[in-house]
Short mmCIF file of C-alpha atoms in Angstrom, two decimals:
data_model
loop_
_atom_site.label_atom_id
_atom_site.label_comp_id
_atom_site.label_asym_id
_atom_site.label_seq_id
_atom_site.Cartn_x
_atom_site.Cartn_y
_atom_site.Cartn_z
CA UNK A 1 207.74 -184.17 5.24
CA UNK A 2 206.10 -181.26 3.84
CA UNK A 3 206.88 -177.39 4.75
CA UNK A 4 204.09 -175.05 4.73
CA UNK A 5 204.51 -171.11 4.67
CA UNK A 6 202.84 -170.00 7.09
CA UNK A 7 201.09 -166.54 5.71
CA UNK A 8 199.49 -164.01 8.11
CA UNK A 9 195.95 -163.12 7.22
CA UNK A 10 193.29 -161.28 8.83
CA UNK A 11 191.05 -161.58 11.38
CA UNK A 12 187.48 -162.40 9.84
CA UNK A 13 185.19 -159.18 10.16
CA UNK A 14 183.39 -160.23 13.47
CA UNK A 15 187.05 -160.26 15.31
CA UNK A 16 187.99 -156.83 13.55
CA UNK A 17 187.57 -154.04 15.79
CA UNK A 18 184.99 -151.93 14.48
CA UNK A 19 186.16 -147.99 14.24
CA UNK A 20 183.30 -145.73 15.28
CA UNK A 21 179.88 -145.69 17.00
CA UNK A 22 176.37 -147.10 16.23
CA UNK A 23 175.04 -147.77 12.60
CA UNK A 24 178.07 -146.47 10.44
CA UNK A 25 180.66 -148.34 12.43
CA UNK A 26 183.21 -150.09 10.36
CA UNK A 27 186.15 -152.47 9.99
CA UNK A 28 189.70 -151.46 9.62
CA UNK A 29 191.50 -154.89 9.47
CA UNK A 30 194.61 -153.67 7.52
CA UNK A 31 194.99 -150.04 9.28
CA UNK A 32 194.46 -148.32 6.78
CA UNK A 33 192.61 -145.15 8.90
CA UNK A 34 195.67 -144.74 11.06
CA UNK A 35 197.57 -143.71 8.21
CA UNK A 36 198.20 -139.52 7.76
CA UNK A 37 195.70 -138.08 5.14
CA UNK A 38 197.78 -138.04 1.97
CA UNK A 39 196.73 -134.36 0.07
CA UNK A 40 196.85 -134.00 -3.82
CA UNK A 41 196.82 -130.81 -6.01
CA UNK A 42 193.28 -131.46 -7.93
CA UNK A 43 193.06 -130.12 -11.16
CA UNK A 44 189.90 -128.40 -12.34
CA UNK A 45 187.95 -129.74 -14.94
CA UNK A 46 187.48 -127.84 -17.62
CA UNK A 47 184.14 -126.03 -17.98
CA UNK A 48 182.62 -127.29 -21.57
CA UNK A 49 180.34 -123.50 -21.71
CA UNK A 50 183.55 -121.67 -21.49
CA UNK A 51 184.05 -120.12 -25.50
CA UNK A 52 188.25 -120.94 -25.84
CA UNK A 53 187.16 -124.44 -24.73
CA UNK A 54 184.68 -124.54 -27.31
CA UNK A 55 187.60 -123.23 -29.63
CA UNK A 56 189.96 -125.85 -28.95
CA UNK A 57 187.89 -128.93 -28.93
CA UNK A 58 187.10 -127.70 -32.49
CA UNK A 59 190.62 -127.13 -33.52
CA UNK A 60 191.34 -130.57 -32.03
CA UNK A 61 188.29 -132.01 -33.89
CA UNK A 62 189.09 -130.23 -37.27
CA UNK A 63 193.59 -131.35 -36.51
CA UNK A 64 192.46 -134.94 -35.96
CA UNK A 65 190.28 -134.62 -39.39
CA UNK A 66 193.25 -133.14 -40.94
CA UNK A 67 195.37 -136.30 -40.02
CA UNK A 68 193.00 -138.84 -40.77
CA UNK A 69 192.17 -137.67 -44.77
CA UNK A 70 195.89 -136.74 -45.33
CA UNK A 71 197.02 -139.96 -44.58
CA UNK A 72 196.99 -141.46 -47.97
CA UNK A 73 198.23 -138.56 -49.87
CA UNK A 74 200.97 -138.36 -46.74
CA UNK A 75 203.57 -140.53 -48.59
CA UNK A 76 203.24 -138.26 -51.79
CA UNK A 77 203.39 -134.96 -49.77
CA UNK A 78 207.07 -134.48 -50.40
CA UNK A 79 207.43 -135.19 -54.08
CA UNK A 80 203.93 -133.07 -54.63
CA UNK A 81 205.73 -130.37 -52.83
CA UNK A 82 209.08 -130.33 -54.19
CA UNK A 83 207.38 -130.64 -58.02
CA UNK A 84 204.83 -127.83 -57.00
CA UNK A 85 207.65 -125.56 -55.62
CA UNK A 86 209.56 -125.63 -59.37
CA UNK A 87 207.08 -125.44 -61.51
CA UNK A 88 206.94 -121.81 -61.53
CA UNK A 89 210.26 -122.15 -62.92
CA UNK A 90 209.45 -125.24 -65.69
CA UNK A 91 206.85 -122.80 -67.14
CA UNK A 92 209.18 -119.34 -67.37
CA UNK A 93 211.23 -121.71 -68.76
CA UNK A 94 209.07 -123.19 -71.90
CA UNK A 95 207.75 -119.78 -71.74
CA UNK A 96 210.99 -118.42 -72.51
CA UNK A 97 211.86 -120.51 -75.54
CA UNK A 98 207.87 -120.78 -76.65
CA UNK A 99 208.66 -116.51 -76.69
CA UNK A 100 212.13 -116.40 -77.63
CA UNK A 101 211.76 -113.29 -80.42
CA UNK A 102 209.71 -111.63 -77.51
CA UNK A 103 211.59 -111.60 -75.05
CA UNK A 104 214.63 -111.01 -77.00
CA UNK A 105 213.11 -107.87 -78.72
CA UNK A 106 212.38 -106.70 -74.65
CA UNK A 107 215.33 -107.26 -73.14
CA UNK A 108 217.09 -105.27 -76.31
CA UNK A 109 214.55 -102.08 -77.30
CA UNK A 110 213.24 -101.70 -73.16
CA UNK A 111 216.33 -103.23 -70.90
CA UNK A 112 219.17 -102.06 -73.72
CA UNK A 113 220.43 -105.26 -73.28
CA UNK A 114 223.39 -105.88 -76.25
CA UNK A 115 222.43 -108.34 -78.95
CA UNK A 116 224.51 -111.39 -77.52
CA UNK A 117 224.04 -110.69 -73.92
CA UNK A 118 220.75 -111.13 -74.52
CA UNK A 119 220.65 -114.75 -75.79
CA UNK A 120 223.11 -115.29 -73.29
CA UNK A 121 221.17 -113.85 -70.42
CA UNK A 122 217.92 -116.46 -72.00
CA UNK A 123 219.65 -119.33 -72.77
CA UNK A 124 221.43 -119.42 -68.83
CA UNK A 125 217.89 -118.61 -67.33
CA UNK A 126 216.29 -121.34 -69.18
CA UNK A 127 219.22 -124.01 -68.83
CA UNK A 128 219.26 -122.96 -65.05
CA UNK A 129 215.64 -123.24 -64.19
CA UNK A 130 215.26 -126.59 -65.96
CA UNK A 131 218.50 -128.55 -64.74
CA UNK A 132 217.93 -127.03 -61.20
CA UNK A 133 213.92 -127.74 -61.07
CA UNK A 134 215.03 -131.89 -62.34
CA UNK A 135 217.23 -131.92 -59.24
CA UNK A 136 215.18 -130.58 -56.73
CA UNK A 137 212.27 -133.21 -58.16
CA UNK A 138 214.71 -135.89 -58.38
CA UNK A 139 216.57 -134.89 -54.90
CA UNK A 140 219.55 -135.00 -56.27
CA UNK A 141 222.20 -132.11 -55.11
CA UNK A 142 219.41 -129.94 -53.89
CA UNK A 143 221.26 -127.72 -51.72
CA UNK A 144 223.10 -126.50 -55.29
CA UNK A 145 219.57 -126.66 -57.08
CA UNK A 146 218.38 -124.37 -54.55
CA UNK A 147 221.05 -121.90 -54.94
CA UNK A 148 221.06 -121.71 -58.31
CA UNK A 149 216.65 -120.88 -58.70
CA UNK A 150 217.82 -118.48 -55.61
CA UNK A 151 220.49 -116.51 -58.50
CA UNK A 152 217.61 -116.98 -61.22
CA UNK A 153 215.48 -115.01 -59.26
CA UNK A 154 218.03 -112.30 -58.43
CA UNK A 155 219.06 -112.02 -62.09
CA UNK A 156 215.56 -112.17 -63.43
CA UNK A 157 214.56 -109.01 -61.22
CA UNK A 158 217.43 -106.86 -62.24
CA UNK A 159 217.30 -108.28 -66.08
CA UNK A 160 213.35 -107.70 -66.34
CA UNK A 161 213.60 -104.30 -64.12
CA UNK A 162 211.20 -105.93 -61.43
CA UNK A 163 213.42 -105.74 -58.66
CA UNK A 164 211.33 -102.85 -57.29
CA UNK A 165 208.04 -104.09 -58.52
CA UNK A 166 206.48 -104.80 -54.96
CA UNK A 167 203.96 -107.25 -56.37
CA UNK A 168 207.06 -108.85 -57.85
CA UNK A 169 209.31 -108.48 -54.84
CA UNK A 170 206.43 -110.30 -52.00
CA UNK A 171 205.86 -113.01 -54.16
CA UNK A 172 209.21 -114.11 -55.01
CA UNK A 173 209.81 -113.88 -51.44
CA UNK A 174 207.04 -116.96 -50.82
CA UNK A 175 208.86 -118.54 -53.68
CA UNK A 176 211.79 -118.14 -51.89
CA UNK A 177 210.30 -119.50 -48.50
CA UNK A 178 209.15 -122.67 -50.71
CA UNK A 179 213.13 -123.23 -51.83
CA UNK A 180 214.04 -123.05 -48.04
CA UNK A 181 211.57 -125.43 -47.08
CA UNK A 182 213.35 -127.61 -49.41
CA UNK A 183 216.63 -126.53 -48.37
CA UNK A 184 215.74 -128.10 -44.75
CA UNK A 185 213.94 -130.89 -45.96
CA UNK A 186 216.80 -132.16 -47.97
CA UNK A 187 219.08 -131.37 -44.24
CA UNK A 188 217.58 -134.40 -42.91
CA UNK A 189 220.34 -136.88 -44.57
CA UNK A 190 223.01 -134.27 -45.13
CA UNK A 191 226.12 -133.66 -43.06
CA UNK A 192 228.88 -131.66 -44.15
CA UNK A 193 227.58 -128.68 -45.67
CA UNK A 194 228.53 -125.14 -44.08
CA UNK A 195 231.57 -126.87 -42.40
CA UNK A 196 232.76 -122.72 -41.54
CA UNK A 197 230.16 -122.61 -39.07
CA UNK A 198 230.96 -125.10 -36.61
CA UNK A 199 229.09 -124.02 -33.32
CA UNK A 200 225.71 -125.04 -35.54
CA UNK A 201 224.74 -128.62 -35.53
CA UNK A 202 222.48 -130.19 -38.74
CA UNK A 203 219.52 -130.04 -36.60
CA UNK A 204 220.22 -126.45 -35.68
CA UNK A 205 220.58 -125.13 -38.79
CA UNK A 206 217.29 -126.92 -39.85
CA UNK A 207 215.40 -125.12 -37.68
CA UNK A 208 216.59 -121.69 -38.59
CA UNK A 209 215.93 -122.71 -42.12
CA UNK A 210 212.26 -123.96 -41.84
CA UNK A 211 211.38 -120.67 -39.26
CA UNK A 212 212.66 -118.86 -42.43
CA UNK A 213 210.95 -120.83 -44.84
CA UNK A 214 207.47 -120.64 -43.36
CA UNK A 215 207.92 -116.90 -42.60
CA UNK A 216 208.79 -116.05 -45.88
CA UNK A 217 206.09 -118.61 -47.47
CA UNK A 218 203.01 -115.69 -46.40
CA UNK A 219 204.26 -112.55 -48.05
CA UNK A 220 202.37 -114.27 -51.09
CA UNK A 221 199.04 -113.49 -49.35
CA UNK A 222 200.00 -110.02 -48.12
CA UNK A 223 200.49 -109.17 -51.47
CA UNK A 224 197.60 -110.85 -52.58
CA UNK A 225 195.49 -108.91 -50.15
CA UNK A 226 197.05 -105.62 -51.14
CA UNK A 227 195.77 -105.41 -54.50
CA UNK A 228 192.27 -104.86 -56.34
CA UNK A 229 189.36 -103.31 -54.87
CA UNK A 230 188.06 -103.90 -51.20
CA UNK A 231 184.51 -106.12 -50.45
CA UNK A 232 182.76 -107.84 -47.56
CA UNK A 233 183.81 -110.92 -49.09
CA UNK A 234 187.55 -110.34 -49.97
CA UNK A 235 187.78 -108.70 -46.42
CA UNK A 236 186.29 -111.99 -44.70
CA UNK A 237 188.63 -114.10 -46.96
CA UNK A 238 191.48 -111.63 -45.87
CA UNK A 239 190.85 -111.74 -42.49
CA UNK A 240 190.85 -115.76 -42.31
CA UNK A 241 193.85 -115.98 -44.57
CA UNK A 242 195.70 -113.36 -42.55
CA UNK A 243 195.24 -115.02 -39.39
CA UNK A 244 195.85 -118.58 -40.66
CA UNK A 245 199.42 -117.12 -41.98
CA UNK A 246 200.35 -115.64 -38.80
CA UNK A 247 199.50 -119.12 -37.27
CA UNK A 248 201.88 -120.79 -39.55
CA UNK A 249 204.06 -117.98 -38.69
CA UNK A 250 204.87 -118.49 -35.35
CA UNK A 251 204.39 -122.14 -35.93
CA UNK A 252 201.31 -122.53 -33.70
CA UNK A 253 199.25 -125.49 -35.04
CA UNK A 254 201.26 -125.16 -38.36
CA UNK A 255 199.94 -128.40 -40.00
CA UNK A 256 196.37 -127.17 -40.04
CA UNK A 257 197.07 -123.46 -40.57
CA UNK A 258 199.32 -124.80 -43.62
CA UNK A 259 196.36 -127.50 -44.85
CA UNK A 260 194.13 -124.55 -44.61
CA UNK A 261 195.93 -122.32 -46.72
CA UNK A 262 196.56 -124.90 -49.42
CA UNK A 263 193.01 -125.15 -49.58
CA UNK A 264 192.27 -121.29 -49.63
CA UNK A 265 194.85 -120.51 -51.70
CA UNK A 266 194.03 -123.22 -54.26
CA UNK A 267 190.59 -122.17 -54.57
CA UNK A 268 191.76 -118.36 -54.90
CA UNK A 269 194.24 -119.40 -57.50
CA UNK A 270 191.47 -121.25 -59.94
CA UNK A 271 189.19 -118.81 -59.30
CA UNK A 272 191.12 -115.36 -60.19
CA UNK A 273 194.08 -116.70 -61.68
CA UNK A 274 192.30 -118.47 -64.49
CA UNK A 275 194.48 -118.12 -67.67
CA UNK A 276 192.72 -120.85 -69.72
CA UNK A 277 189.97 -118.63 -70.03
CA UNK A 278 192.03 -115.87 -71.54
CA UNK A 279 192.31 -115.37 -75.47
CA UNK A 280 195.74 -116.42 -76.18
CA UNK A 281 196.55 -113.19 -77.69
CA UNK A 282 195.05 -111.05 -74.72
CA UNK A 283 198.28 -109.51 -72.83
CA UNK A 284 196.65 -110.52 -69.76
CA UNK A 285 196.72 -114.27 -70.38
CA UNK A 286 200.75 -114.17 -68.96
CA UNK A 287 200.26 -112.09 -66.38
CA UNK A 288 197.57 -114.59 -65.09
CA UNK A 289 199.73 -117.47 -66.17
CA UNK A 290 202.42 -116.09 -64.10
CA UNK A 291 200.58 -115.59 -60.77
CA UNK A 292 199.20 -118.57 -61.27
CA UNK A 293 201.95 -121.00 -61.48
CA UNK A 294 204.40 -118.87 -58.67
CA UNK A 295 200.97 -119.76 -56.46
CA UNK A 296 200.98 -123.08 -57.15
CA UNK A 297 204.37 -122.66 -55.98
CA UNK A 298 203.94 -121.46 -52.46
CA UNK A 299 200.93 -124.29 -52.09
CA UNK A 300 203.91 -126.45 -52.69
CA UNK A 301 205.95 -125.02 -49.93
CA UNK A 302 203.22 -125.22 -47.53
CA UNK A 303 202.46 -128.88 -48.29
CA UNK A 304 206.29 -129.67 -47.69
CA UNK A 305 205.56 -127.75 -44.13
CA UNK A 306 202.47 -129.78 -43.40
CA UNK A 307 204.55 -133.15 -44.02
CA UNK A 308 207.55 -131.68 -42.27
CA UNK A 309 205.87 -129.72 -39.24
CA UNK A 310 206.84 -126.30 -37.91
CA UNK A 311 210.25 -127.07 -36.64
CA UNK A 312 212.15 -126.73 -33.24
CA UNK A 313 211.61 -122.93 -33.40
CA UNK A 314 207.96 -122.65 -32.81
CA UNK A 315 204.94 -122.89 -30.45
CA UNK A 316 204.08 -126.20 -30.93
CA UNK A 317 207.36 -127.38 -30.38
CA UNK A 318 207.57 -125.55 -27.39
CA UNK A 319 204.01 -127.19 -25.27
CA UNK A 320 205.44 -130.50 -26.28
CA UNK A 321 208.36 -129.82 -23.29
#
């Protein structure tokens, strides 16, 4: 004996009631017209002639670009940073013991540094900046590496007199930005450091550390903007560079504003900063040397902030709650 279940379907069309009068009556078979109107909050669309609309389609055009043609040098971001940000300090290094009667004879006739002190005050520099640069490249007790090129850079402005040089003083401070960046970057696996400040958690502290990083990373193009004389062009390239820093300042689309430096910066740097072209005897050869290795420097701290992002303390973390 079979069972059937017996389903309730509607009446065909022609036993429907029809709902209204002459041509554009119609059926209602599942009662769907006695329910209340339900009312939705529309949204308008977004008017494609209105200029910030323009503005961020493009930015979202030129981000998605970004992504796409970083993606294969994306793995290598992080070692090309980290080498980047010590290589300022590999060259004053070799530069040191390439110079060692030099700078000897300068830090004794102009800093009246005693005869000893002197090789003493070289020789910890250059042992310093070479152990602590290997670290930070191999990742290996970073958080010390970092303070110790943080004390090089404190001794080397009081030991070369520079402490007050403001050219000096800006762009150590984007060198300085660069170590922080690495500072956080190497938080992501660490755990017991600064166990005196217990009300901060890892992930807090990273934050601070990368707002402080990426604020400190600009100062390098304030300064560069302060110096030589003023033209259309270098206040256009100004202008773009300036805003693109205070972008990565406040962390508001930080991995482009950070691509875009790289790219600005890198052009700047071969372009003035161009050493090899100097006479090797021309004084001005390690000035140029100089800027243009601390330069490379800060492109390396902004590549370690486009791999890394802005952080927790910025505006695009905040529009992703």
């Amino acid at each position: 004996m079979s069972s059937r279940i017996n389903i309730a379907r509607p009446r065909d069309a022609a036993a429907a009631p029809a709902y209204g009068t002459g041509a554009g009556a119609y059926n209602d078979p599942y009662g769907f017209q006695s329910r209340p109107p339900t009312y939705q909050a529309s949204t308008p669309a977004p008017n494609p002639d209105d200029p910030l609309e323009k503005i961020r389609a493009y930015a979202s055009k030129v981000e998605d670009m970004v992504e796409i043609y970083s993606q294969p040098l994306k793995p290598h971001l992080p070692a090309i940073g980290r080498f980047l940000i010590v290589v300022t300090f590999i060259e004053d290094a070799f530069r040191i013991l390439t110079q060692w009667g030099d700078q000897n004879w300068y830090l004794q006739k102009h800093r009246y540094f005693p005869w000893g002190i002197s090789q003493i005050f070289l020789l910890l520099n250059v042992l310093t900046m070479l152990g602590a640069s290997g670290a930070i490249i191999t990742k290996r007790y970073s958080e010390i590496a970092v303070g110790s090129l943080l004390g090089v850079i404190i001794l080397q402005g009081f030991g070369y007199g520079l402490i007050f040089d403001i050219n000096f003083f800006l762009r150590n401070l984007s060198v300085v930005g660069g170590l922080l960046m690495v500072f956080s970057d190497s938080m992501v696996t660490r755990r017991t450091f600064f166990a005196g400040l217990p009300n901060l958690s890892d992930n807090d502290r990273k934050k601070y550390f990368q707002l402080t990083g990426r604020v400190l990373l600009i100062f390098l193009f304030i300064g560069v903007t302060l110096q030589g004389q003023w033209t259309f062009a270098r206040l256009i390239f100004s202008l773009v560079g300036l805003t693109a820093c205070i972008m990565v300042a406040v962390g508001f689309k930080a991995k482009w504003s950070a691509a875009f430096l790289v790219i600005l910066l890198s052009i700047f740097n071969v372009v003035v900063n161009n050493w090899w072209s100097v006479h090797d005897k021309h004084p001005q050869r390690d000035f140029l040397k100089y800027d243009f290795f601390q330069t490379l420097s800060i492109v390396g701290g902004l590549l370690l902030l486009v791999n890394m992002g802005a952080g927790g303390i910025s505006v695009d973390a905040k529009k992703k709650f």
